Coordinates of N, CA and C and ligand atoms in Angstrom, one line a residue:
M1 N 206.6 96.7 78.5 CA 207.0 97.8 79.4 C 206.1 99.0 79.2
K2 N 205.8 99.3 77.9 CA 204.9 100.4 77.6 C 203.5 100.1 78.2
G3 N 203.0 98.9 78.1 CA 201.7 98.6 78.7 C 201.6 98.9 80.1
R4 N 202.7 98.6 80.8 CA 202.7 98.9 82.3 C 202.5 100.4 82.6
W5 N 203.1 101.2 81.8 CA 203.0 102.7 82.0 C 201.5 103.1 81.7
I6 N 200.9 102.5 80.7 CA 199.5 102.8 80.5 C 198.6 102.5 81.7
V7 N 198.9 101.3 82.2 CA 198.1 100.9 83.4 C 198.3 101.9 84.5
L8 N 199.6 102.2 84.8 CA 199.9 103.2 85.8 C 199.2 104.5 85.6
A9 N 199.2 105.0 84.3 CA 198.6 106.3 84.0 C 197.1 106.2 84.3
L10 N 196.5 105.1 83.9 CA 195.0 104.9 84.1 C 194.7 104.9 85.6
M11 N 195.5 104.3 86.4 CA 195.3 104.2 87.9 C 195.4 105.6 88.4
A12 N 196.4 106.4 88.0 CA 196.6 107.7 88.5 C 195.4 108.6 88.1
G13 N 194.9 108.4 86.9 CA 193.7 109.1 86.5 C 192.6 108.9 87.4
T14 N 192.4 107.6 87.8 CA 191.2 107.3 88.7 C 191.4 108.0 90.0
F15 N 192.6 108.1 90.5 CA 192.8 108.8 91.8 C 192.6 110.3 91.6
A16 N 193.1 110.8 90.5 CA 193.0 112.3 90.3 C 191.5 112.7 90.2
F17 N 190.7 111.9 89.5 CA 189.4 112.4 89.3 C 188.4 111.9 90.4
G18 N 188.9 110.9 91.2 CA 188.0 110.4 92.3 C 186.8 109.8 91.7
E19 N 185.7 110.0 92.5 CA 184.4 109.4 92.2 C 183.8 110.1 91.0
T20 N 183.2 109.4 90.1 CA 182.4 110.0 89.0 C 181.0 110.3 89.6
M21 N 180.3 111.2 88.8 CA 179.0 111.6 89.3 C 178.0 110.4 89.4
D22 N 178.2 109.4 88.4 CA 177.3 108.2 88.5 C 177.6 107.4 89.7
E23 N 178.9 107.3 90.0 CA 179.3 106.5 91.2 C 178.7 107.2 92.5
Y24 N 178.8 108.5 92.5 CA 178.2 109.3 93.6 C 176.7 109.0 93.8
L25 N 176.0 109.1 92.7 CA 174.6 108.9 92.7 C 174.2 107.4 93.2
Q26 N 175.1 106.5 92.7 CA 174.9 105.1 93.1 C 175.1 104.9 94.6
R27 N 176.1 105.7 95.1 CA 176.4 105.6 96.6 C 175.2 106.2 97.4
L28 N 174.7 107.4 96.9 CA 173.5 108.0 97.5 C 172.3 107.0 97.6
A29 N 172.1 106.3 96.5 CA 171.0 105.4 96.4 C 171.2 104.3 97.4
T30 N 172.4 103.7 97.6 CA 172.7 102.7 98.5 C 172.4 103.2 99.9
Q31 N 172.8 104.4 100.2 CA 172.6 105.0 101.5 C 171.1 105.3 101.8
A32 N 170.4 105.8 100.7 CA 169.0 106.1 100.9 C 168.2 104.8 101.2
K33 N 168.6 103.7 100.6 CA 168.0 102.4 100.8 C 168.2 101.9 102.2
K34 N 169.4 102.2 102.7 CA 169.7 101.9 104.1 C 168.8 102.6 105.1
E35 N 168.6 103.9 104.8 CA 167.8 104.8 105.7 C 166.4 104.5 105.6
N36 N 165.9 104.0 104.4 CA 164.5 103.8 104.2 C 164.4 102.6 103.3
P37 N 164.1 101.4 103.8 CA 164.1 100.1 103.1 C 163.0 100.2 101.9
S38 N 162.0 101.1 102.0 CA 161.1 101.1 100.9 C 161.5 102.1 99.8
F39 N 162.7 102.6 99.9 CA 163.2 103.5 98.8 C 163.2 102.8 97.5
G40 N 162.6 103.5 96.5 CA 162.5 102.9 95.2 C 163.1 103.7 94.1
G41 N 164.1 104.4 94.4 CA 164.8 105.2 93.3 C 164.5 106.7 93.5
F42 N 165.4 107.5 92.9 CA 165.2 109.0 93.0 C 164.1 109.5 92.1
S43 N 163.6 110.7 92.5 CA 162.5 111.2 91.7 C 162.8 112.7 91.4
A44 N 162.7 113.0 90.1 CA 163.0 114.4 89.7 C 161.8 115.3 90.1
E45 N 160.6 114.7 90.2 CA 159.4 115.4 90.7 C 159.6 115.9 92.1
K46 N 160.1 115.0 93.0 CA 160.4 115.4 94.4 C 161.5 116.4 94.4
G47 N 162.5 116.2 93.5 CA 163.6 117.1 93.5 C 163.2 118.5 93.2
K48 N 162.2 118.6 92.3 CA 161.6 119.9 91.9 C 161.0 120.6 93.2
E49 N 160.3 119.8 94.0 CA 159.7 120.4 95.2 C 160.8 120.9 96.2
I50 N 161.8 120.1 96.3 CA 163.0 120.4 97.2 C 163.6 121.7 96.7
Y51 N 163.7 121.9 95.4 CA 164.3 123.0 94.8 C 163.5 124.3 94.9
F52 N 162.2 124.2 94.8 CA 161.3 125.4 94.8 C 160.7 125.7 96.1
S53 N 160.6 124.7 97.1 CA 159.9 125.0 98.3 C 160.7 126.0 99.2
K54 N 159.9 126.9 99.8 CA 160.6 128.0 100.6 C 160.7 127.6 102.1
H55 N 161.8 128.0 102.7 CA 162.0 127.7 104.1 C 162.6 128.9 104.7
I56 N 162.4 129.1 106.0 CA 163.2 130.1 106.8 C 164.6 129.6 106.9
G57 N 165.5 130.3 106.1 CA 166.8 129.8 106.0 C 167.7 130.2 107.2
K58 N 169.0 129.9 106.9 CA 170.0 130.2 108.0 C 170.0 131.6 108.5
R59 N 169.7 132.5 107.6 CA 169.8 134.0 108.0 C 168.4 134.5 108.4
G60 N 167.4 133.6 108.7 CA 166.1 134.1 109.2 C 165.2 134.6 108.1
K61 N 165.6 134.4 106.8 CA 164.8 135.0 105.7 C 164.2 133.8 104.9
E62 N 163.0 133.9 104.4 CA 162.4 132.9 103.6 C 163.1 132.7 102.3
I63 N 163.8 131.6 102.0 CA 164.4 131.4 100.7 C 164.2 129.9 100.2
S64 N 164.5 129.8 98.9 CA 164.6 128.4 98.3 C 165.8 128.4 97.5
C65 N 166.1 127.2 96.9 CA 167.2 127.1 96.0 C 167.1 128.1 94.8
A66 N 165.8 128.3 94.4 CA 165.5 129.2 93.3 C 165.9 130.7 93.6
S67 N 166.0 131.0 94.9 CA 166.3 132.4 95.3 C 167.6 132.9 94.7
C68 N 168.6 132.0 94.6 CA 169.9 132.3 94.0 C 170.0 131.8 92.6
H69 N 169.5 130.5 92.4 CA 169.7 129.9 91.1 C 168.5 130.2 90.1
T70 N 167.6 131.0 90.5 CA 166.4 131.3 89.7 C 165.4 130.1 89.4
G71 N 164.3 130.4 88.9 CA 163.3 129.4 88.6 C 163.6 128.8 87.3
N72 N 164.5 129.3 86.5 CA 164.9 128.7 85.2 C 166.4 128.4 85.3
L73 N 166.7 127.1 85.3 CA 168.1 126.7 85.6 C 169.0 127.0 84.4
R74 N 168.4 127.4 83.3 CA 169.3 127.8 82.1 C 169.7 129.2 82.2
Q75 N 169.2 129.9 83.2 CA 169.5 131.4 83.3 C 170.7 131.6 84.3
M76 N 171.3 132.8 84.2 CA 172.2 133.2 85.2 C 171.5 133.4 86.5
G77 N 172.1 133.1 87.6 CA 171.6 133.4 88.9 C 172.4 134.5 89.6
E78 N 172.0 134.7 90.8 CA 172.7 135.7 91.6 C 172.6 135.3 93.1
N79 N 173.8 135.4 93.7 CA 173.8 135.1 95.1 C 173.1 136.3 95.9
I80 N 171.9 136.0 96.5 CA 171.1 137.1 97.1 C 171.9 137.7 98.3
F81 N 172.9 137.0 98.8 CA 173.6 137.6 100.0 C 174.8 138.5 99.6
T82 N 175.4 138.1 98.5 CA 176.6 138.8 98.1 C 176.5 139.6 96.8
G83 N 175.4 139.3 96.1 CA 175.2 140.0 94.8 C 176.0 139.5 93.6
K84 N 176.8 138.4 93.9 CA 177.7 137.9 92.9 C 176.8 137.0 91.9
K85 N 177.2 137.1 90.6 CA 176.5 136.4 89.6 C 176.9 134.9 89.7
I86 N 175.9 134.0 89.4 CA 176.1 132.6 89.4 C 175.8 132.0 88.0
K87 N 176.7 131.3 87.5 CA 176.5 130.7 86.1 C 175.3 129.7 86.2
P88 N 174.6 129.5 85.0 CA 173.5 128.6 85.0 C 173.8 127.2 85.6
L89 N 172.9 126.6 86.2 CA 173.1 125.2 86.8 C 172.8 124.1 85.7
S90 N 172.0 124.5 84.7 CA 171.6 123.4 83.8 C 172.8 123.0 82.9
P91 N 173.1 121.6 82.9 CA 174.2 121.1 82.1 C 173.9 121.3 80.6
S92 N 172.7 121.6 80.2 CA 172.4 121.8 78.8 C 173.0 123.1 78.3
V93 N 173.2 124.1 79.1 CA 173.8 125.3 78.7 C 175.2 125.5 79.4
N94 N 175.5 124.7 80.4 CA 176.7 124.9 81.2 C 177.3 123.4 81.4
P95 N 178.0 122.9 80.4 CA 178.4 121.5 80.5 C 179.3 121.1 81.6
K96 N 179.9 122.2 82.3 CA 180.8 121.9 83.4 C 180.0 121.5 84.7
R97 N 178.7 121.8 84.7 CA 178.0 121.4 85.9 C 177.9 119.9 86.1
F98 N 177.9 119.5 87.4 CA 177.7 118.1 87.8 C 178.8 117.2 87.1
T99 N 180.0 117.7 87.0 CA 181.1 116.9 86.5 C 182.1 116.7 87.6
N100 N 182.1 117.6 88.6 CA 183.1 117.6 89.6 C 182.4 117.2 91.0
V101 N 182.5 115.9 91.3 CA 181.7 115.5 92.5 C 182.1 116.2 93.8
K102 N 183.4 116.5 93.9 CA 183.8 117.3 95.1 C 183.1 118.6 95.2
K103 N 183.0 119.3 94.1 CA 182.4 120.6 94.1 C 180.9 120.4 94.4
V104 N 180.3 119.4 93.7 CA 178.8 119.2 93.9 C 178.5 118.9 95.4
K105 N 179.3 118.1 96.0 CA 179.1 117.7 97.4 C 179.2 119.0 98.3
K106 N 180.3 119.7 98.1 CA 180.6 120.9 98.9 C 179.4 121.9 98.8
W107 N 178.9 122.1 97.6 CA 177.8 123.1 97.5 C 176.5 122.6 98.0
L108 N 176.3 121.3 97.8 CA 175.0 120.7 98.3 C 175.0 120.9 99.8
R109 N 176.1 120.6 100.5 CA 176.1 120.7 101.9 C 175.9 122.1 102.3
R110 N 176.6 123.0 101.7 CA 176.4 124.5 102.1 C 175.1 125.0 101.8
N111 N 174.6 124.7 100.6 CA 173.3 125.3 100.1 C 172.1 124.7 100.9
F112 N 172.2 123.4 101.2 CA 171.1 122.8 102.0 C 171.1 123.5 103.4
K113 N 172.2 123.8 103.9 CA 172.3 124.5 105.2 C 171.7 125.9 105.1
D114 N 172.0 126.6 104.0 CA 171.5 128.0 103.7 C 169.9 128.0 103.8
V115 N 169.4 127.0 103.1 CA 167.9 126.9 102.9 C 167.2 126.1 104.0
Y116 N 167.7 125.0 104.3 CA 167.0 124.0 105.2 C 167.6 124.0 106.6
K117 N 168.7 124.7 106.8 CA 169.3 124.8 108.1 C 169.8 123.4 108.6
R118 N 170.0 122.5 107.7 CA 170.5 121.1 108.0 C 171.1 120.6 106.7
E119 N 171.8 119.5 106.8 CA 172.3 118.8 105.6 C 171.1 118.1 104.9
G120 N 171.2 117.9 103.6 CA 170.2 117.1 103.0 C 170.4 115.6 103.3
T121 N 169.3 114.8 103.2 CA 169.5 113.4 103.4 C 169.9 112.8 102.0
A122 N 170.4 111.6 102.0 CA 170.8 110.9 100.7 C 169.7 111.0 99.7
Q123 N 168.5 110.7 100.2 CA 167.3 110.7 99.3 C 167.1 112.1 98.7
E124 N 167.1 113.1 99.5 CA 166.9 114.5 99.1 C 168.0 115.0 98.1
K125 N 169.2 114.6 98.4 CA 170.3 115.0 97.5 C 170.1 114.3 96.1
G126 N 169.8 113.0 96.1 CA 169.6 112.3 94.9 C 168.5 112.9 94.1
D127 N 167.4 113.2 94.8 CA 166.2 113.7 94.1 C 166.5 115.1 93.4
V128 N 167.1 116.0 94.2 CA 167.4 117.3 93.7 C 168.4 117.3 92.6
L129 N 169.4 116.4 92.7 CA 170.4 116.2 91.6 C 169.8 115.8 90.3
L130 N 168.9 114.8 90.5 CA 168.2 114.3 89.3 C 167.4 115.4 88.6
F131 N 166.7 116.2 89.4 CA 165.9 117.3 88.9 C 166.8 118.3 88.2
M132 N 167.9 118.7 88.8 CA 168.8 119.7 88.3 C 169.5 119.3 87.0
R133 N 169.9 118.0 87.0 CA 170.6 117.5 85.9 C 169.7 117.4 84.6
S134 N 168.4 117.2 84.9 CA 167.5 117.0 83.7 C 166.8 118.3 83.3
N135 N 167.3 119.5 83.9 CA 166.7 120.7 83.5 C 167.7 121.7 82.9
Ligands
LIG1 C1 172.5 131.9 98.9 C2 172.6 131.6 97.5 C3 172.3 130.1 97.1 C4 171.3 129.3 97.4 C5 170.0 129.7 98.2 C6 171.5 128.0 96.8 N1 172.7 128.1 96.1 FE1 173.6 126.5 95.1 N2 175.2 127.6 94.7 C7 175.4 128.9 95.1 C8 176.8 129.4 94.8 C9 177.4 130.7 95.1 C10 177.4 128.3 94.1 C11 178.8 128.2 93.7 C12 179.1 129.0 92.5 C13 178.9 128.3 91.2 O1 179.1 127.1 91.2 O2 178.7 129.0 90.2 C14 176.4 127.2 94.1 C15 176.6 126.0 93.5 C16 175.7 124.9 93.5 C17 176.0 123.6 93.0 C18 177.3 123.2 92.3 C19 176.9 122.6 90.9 C20 178.2 122.3 90.1 O3 178.3 121.2 89.6 O4 179.0 123.2 89.8 C21 174.9 122.8 93.3 C22 174.7 121.4 93.0 C23 173.9 123.7 94.0 N3 174.4 125.0 94.1 C24 172.7 123.3 94.4 C25 171.8 124.0 95.2 C26 170.6 123.5 95.8 C27 170.1 122.1 95.7 C28 170.0 124.5 96.5 C29 168.8 124.5 97.4 C30 168.9 123.5 98.5 C31 170.9 125.7 96.4 N4 172.0 125.4 95.5 C32 170.7 126.9 96.9 C33 174.5 129.7 95.8 C34 173.2 129.3 96.3

């Protein structure tokens, strides 16, 4: 009887937490491979370019990811539009980062639109996540 409750609790846990970050990255990789058969894995080097390259963003101003999150992911950032402080993105100083897949997806979608005026592709999202997680 007790065993059955443990199984139920584990199942509930899976539903509550949803996809893990590794599962999300795995899914992005599958999608990237579908979009480009020669896809050979994500690259932190390409992610760095995506993070630092400047584009005329949604508001007609030249920006990059670093405009709000700074060039050093271990530092506090600031939302250049609202002036609000942003906690560091680097999991080495902010362990909560990249643990909540829903939050990661929501902000990737929004922030890609801010900078690139479109959603990121699976490849781009995977590359930039790899870069951010390792910095
Ligand atoms: C206009 C300012 C701004 C720009 C530009 C920006 N971000 Fe953000 N980003 C934010 C804010 C605000 C949050 C949410 C607040 C927070 O999580 O501290 C956030 C959160 C995130 C998160 C959530 C991380 C987590 O696990 O908590 C990711 C991932 C992210 N940004 C990636 C990017 C990438 C990649 C780019 C460039 C394509 C980018 N951001 C550009 C403002 C910005």
